[in-house]
Short mmCIF file of C-alpha atoms and ligand atoms in Angstrom, two decimals:
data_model
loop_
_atom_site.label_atom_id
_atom_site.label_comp_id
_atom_site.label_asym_id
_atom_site.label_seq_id
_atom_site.Cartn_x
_atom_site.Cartn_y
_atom_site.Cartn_z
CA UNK A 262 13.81 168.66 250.85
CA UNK A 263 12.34 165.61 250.10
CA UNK A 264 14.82 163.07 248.99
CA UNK A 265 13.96 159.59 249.22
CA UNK A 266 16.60 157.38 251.37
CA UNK A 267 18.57 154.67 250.11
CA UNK A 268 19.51 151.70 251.94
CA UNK A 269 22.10 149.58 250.02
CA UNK A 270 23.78 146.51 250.90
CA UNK A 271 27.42 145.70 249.38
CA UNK A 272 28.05 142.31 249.65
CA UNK A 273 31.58 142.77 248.56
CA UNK A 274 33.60 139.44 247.33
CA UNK A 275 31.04 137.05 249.82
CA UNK A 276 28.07 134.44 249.53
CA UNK A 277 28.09 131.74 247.29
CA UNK A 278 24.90 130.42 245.92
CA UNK A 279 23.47 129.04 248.69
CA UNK A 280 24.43 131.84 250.76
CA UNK A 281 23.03 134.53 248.72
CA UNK A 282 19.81 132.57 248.41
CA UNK A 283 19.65 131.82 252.32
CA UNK A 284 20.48 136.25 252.39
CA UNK A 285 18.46 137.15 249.95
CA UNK A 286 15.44 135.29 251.42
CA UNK A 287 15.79 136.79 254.80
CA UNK A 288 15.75 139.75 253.00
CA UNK A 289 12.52 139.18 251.10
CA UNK A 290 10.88 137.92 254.33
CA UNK A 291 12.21 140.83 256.01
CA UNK A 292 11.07 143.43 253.72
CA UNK A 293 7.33 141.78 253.20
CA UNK A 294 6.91 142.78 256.75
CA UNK A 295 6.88 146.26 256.47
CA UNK A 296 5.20 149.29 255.27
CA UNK A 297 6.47 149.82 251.29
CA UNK A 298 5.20 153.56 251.94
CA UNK A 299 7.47 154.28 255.22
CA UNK A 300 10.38 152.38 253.88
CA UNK A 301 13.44 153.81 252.03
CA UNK A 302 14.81 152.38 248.68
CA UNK A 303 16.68 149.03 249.48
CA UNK A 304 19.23 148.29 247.67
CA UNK A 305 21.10 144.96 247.37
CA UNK A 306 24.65 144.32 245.62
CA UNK A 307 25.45 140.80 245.50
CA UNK A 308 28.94 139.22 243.39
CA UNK A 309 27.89 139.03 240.03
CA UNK A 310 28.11 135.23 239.77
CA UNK A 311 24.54 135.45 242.01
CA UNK A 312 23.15 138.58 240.18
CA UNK A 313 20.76 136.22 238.00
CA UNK A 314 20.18 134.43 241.32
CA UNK A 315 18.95 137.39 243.37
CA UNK A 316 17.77 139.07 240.56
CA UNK A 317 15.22 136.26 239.76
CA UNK A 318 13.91 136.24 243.65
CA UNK A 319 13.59 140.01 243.89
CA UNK A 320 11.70 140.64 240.43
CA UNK A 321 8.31 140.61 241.65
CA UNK A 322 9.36 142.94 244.63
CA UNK A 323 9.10 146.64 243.77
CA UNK A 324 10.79 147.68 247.31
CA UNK A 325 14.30 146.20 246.38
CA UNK A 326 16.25 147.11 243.50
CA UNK A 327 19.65 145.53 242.14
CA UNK A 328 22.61 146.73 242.21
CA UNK A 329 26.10 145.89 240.56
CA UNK A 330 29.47 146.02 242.51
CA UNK A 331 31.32 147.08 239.47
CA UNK A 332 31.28 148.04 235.46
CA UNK A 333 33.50 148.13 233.02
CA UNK A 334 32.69 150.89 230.66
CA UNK A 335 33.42 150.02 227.41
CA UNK A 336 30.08 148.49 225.20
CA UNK A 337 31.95 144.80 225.03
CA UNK A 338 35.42 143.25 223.94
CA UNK A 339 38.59 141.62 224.81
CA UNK A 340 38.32 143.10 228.91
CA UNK A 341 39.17 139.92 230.43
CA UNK A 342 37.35 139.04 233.45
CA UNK A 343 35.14 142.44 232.91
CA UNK A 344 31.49 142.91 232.86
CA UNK A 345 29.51 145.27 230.34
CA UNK A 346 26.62 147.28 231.01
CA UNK A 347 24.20 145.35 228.51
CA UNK A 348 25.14 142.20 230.51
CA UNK A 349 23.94 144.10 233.51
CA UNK A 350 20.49 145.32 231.80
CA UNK A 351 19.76 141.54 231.78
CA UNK A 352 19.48 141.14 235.10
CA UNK A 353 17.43 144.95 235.45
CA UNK A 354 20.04 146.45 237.65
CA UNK A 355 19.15 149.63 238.50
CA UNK A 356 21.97 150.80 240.05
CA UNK A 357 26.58 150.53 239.49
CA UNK A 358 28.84 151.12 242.71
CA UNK A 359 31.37 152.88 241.13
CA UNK A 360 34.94 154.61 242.97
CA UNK A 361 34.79 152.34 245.84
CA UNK A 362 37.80 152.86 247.73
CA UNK A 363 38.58 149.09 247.87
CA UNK A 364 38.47 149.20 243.77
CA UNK A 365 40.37 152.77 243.96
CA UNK A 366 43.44 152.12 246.12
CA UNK A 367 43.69 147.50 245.40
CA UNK A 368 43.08 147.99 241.37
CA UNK A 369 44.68 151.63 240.96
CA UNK A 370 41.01 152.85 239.48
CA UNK A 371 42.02 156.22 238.35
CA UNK A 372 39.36 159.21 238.78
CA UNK A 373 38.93 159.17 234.95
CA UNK A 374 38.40 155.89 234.62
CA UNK A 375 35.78 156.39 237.26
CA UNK A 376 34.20 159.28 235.62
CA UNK A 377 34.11 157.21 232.20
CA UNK A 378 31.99 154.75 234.14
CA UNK A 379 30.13 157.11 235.48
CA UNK A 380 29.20 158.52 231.83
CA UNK A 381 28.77 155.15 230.41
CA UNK A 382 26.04 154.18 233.20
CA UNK A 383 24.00 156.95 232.82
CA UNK A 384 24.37 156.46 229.13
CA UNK A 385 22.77 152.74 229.71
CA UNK A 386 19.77 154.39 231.84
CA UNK A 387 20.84 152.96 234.75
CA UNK A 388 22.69 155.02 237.76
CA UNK A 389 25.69 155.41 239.46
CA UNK A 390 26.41 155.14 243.00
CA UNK A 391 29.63 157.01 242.98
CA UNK A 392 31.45 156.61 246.03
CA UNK A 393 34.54 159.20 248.08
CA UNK A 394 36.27 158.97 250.87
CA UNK A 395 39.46 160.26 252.28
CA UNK A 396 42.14 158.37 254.12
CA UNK A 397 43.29 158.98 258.02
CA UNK A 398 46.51 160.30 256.88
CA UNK A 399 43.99 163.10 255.06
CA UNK A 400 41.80 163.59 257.86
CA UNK A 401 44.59 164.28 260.24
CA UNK A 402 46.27 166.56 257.42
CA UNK A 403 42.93 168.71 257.65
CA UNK A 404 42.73 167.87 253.41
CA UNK A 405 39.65 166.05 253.52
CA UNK A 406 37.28 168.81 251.84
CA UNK A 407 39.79 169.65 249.26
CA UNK A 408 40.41 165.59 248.64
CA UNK A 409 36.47 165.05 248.13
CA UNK A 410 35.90 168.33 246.20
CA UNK A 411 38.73 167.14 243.58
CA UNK A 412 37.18 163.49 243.59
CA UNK A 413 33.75 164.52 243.00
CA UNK A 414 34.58 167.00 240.23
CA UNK A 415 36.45 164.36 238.39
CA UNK A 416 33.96 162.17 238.45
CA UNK A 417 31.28 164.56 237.18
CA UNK A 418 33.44 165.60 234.54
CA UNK A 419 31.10 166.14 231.26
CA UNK A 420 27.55 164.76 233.16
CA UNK A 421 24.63 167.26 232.73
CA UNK A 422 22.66 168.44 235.28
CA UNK A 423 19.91 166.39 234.67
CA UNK A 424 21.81 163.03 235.28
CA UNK A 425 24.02 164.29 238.02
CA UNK A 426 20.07 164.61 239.71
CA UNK A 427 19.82 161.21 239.21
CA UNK A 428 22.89 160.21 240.49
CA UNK A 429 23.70 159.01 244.00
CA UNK A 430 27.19 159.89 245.67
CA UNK A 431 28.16 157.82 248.93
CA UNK A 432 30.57 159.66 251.17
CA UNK A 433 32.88 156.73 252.59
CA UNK A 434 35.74 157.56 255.15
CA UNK A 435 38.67 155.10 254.34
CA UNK A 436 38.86 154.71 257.86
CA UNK A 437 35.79 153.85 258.74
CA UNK A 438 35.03 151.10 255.98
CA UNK A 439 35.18 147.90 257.90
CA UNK A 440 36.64 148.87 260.81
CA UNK A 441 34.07 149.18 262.97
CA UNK A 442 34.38 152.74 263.30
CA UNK A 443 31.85 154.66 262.13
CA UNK A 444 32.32 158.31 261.41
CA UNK A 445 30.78 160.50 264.09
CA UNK A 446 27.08 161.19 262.99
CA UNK A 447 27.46 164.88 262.89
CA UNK A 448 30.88 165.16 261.55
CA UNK A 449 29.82 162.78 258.55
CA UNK A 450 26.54 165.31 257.97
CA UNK A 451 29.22 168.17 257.35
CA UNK A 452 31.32 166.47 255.22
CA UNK A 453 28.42 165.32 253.19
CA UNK A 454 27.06 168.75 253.41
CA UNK A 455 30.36 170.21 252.04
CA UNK A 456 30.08 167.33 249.29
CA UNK A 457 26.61 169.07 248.17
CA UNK A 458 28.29 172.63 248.17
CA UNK A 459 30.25 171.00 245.79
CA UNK A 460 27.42 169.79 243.05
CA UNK A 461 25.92 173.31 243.91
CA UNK A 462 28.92 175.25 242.94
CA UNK A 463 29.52 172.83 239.55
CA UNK A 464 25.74 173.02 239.06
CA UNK A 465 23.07 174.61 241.05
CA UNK A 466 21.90 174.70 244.38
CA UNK A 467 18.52 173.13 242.91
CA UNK A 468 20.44 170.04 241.74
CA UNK A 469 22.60 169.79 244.83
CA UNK A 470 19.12 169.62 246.67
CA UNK A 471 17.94 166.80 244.63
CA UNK A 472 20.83 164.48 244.34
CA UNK A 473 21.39 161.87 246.90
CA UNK A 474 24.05 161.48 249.57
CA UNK A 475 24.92 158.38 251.24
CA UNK A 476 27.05 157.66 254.13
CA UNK A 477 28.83 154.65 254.34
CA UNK A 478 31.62 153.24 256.66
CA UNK A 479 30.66 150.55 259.26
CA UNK A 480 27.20 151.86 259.55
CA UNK A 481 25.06 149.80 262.36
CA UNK A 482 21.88 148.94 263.64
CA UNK A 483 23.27 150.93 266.27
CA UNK A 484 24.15 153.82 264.54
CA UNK A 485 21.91 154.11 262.12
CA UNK A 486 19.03 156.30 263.40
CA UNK A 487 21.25 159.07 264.40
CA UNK A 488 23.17 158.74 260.75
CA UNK A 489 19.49 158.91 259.74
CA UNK A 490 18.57 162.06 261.68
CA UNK A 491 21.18 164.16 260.04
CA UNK A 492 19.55 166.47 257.27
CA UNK A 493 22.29 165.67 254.74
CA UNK A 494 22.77 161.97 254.92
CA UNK A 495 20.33 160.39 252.84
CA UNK A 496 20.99 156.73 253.53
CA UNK A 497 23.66 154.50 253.34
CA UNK A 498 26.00 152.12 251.68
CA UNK A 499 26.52 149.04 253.91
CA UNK A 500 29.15 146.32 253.95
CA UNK A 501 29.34 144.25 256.89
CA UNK A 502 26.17 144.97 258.67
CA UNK A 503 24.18 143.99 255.35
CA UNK A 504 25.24 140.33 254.92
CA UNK A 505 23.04 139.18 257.42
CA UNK A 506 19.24 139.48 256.80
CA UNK A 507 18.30 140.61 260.64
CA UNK A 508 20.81 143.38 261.20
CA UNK A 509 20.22 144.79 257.57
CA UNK A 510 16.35 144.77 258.35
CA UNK A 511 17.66 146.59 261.43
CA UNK A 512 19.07 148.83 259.15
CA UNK A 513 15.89 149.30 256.86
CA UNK A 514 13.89 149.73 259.99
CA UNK A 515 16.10 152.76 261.44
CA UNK A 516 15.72 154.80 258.09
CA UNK A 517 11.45 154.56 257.90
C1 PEP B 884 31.63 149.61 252.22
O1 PEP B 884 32.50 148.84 251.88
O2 PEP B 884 31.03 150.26 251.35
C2 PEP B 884 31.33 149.72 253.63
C3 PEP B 884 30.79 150.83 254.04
O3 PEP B 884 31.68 148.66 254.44
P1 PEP B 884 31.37 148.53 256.02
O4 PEP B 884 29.92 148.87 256.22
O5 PEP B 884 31.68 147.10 256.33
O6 PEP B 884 32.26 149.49 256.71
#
């Protein structure tokens, strides 16, 4: 199956201008340095205040794309404090991090208003990184499955075939986002594996092959080559170990 990895970078609510410039640049250094052929897709999300920032340093560099932390479906309005996807397509983001657990559980982001986003991106031609996750307290219930299969048909609700291909889910632990503990490698290939039983049972097994499934959850240099190794894990979504240039060029590295 060839599906071509994803590295992406969430810088989450961090780097002000001169620290997404000093990032970004160690980025672009970084990523001039190595083979465009071996490497997978890298992906940076920065705070929107430096999308135009980061945007105009990376626009000459086919081997990162842009990303957006966030969305707000509707076309424009009176959404307070809420970005639209046209302001987005200014800056050529490629890609929306939607369903993030930190958005889900501190903003009450419902699954429908997830799966609205979701609709609206693709809509926009651009495409959604949709993220999952259970908590501990589901793990240790034995729910987790059964959690992820409901949150994934939600937010697929209504999406053809064709653009759920296109789409990229990342499979994110609660308990493992930030905390320095990573989901064990082959545990977090099962999971993701059930994930893709899931597309294939709403879709088709061709469309579960195609789509794209990230881990994420305090991925590391460390950890990445055996996160890498698994056969379902196509990449990942990255937080802390992606807001400094070296250790997320560590990261590139371990997925080429
Ligand atoms: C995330 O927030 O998407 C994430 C995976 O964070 P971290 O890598 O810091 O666990």
């Amino acid at each position: 199956m060839s599906r071509k990895p994803i590295i992406a970078g969430n810088w989450k609510m961090n780097n002000n201008k001169a620290e997404a410039r000093e990032l970004i640049d160690g980025i672009m250094y970084g990523v001039s340095q190595l083979d465009g052929d071996k490497m997978p897709e890298v992906v940076v999300a920065p705070t929107y205040t430096a999308l135009w920032q980061v945007y105009d340093i990376i626009k000459n560099e086919p081997k990162i794309s842009l990303a957006a932390q966030n969305v707000n479906p509707n076309p424009s309005g009176a959404y307070t404090g809420e970005i639209s996807l046209s302001m987005l397509s200014d800056f050529k983001v490629k890609y929306v991090i939607i369903g993030h657990s930190e958005r889900r559980q501190m903003f009450n982001e419902s699954d429908e208003f997830i799966n609205q986003k979701a609709i609206a991106i693709l809509n926009s031609g651009m495409i959604p990184i949709i993220c999952c996750g259970e908590t501990l307290e589901q793990r240790e219930q034995g729910v987790t499955d059964v959690h992820l299969e409901g949150q994934i048909t939600k937010a697929l609700k209504g999406i053809s075939a064709a653009d759920v291909e296109k789409s990229v889910i990342a499979y994110e632990p609660i308990w493992a986002i930030g905390t320095g503990k990573s989901c064990d490698a082959a545990e977090a290939n099962r999971t993701i594996g059930q994930i893709r039983k899931v597309v294939a049972k709403l879709y088709s097994q061709a469309t579960a092959d195609k789509i794209r499934i990230l881990y994420g959850g305090s991925v590391k240099p460390s950890t990445i080559v055996e996160q890498m190794a698994q056969s379902e894990i196509d990449g990942g979504l990255i937080g802390g170990a992606s807001l400094k240039a070296d250790s997320f060029i560590e990261l590139i590295k371990g997925a080429m």
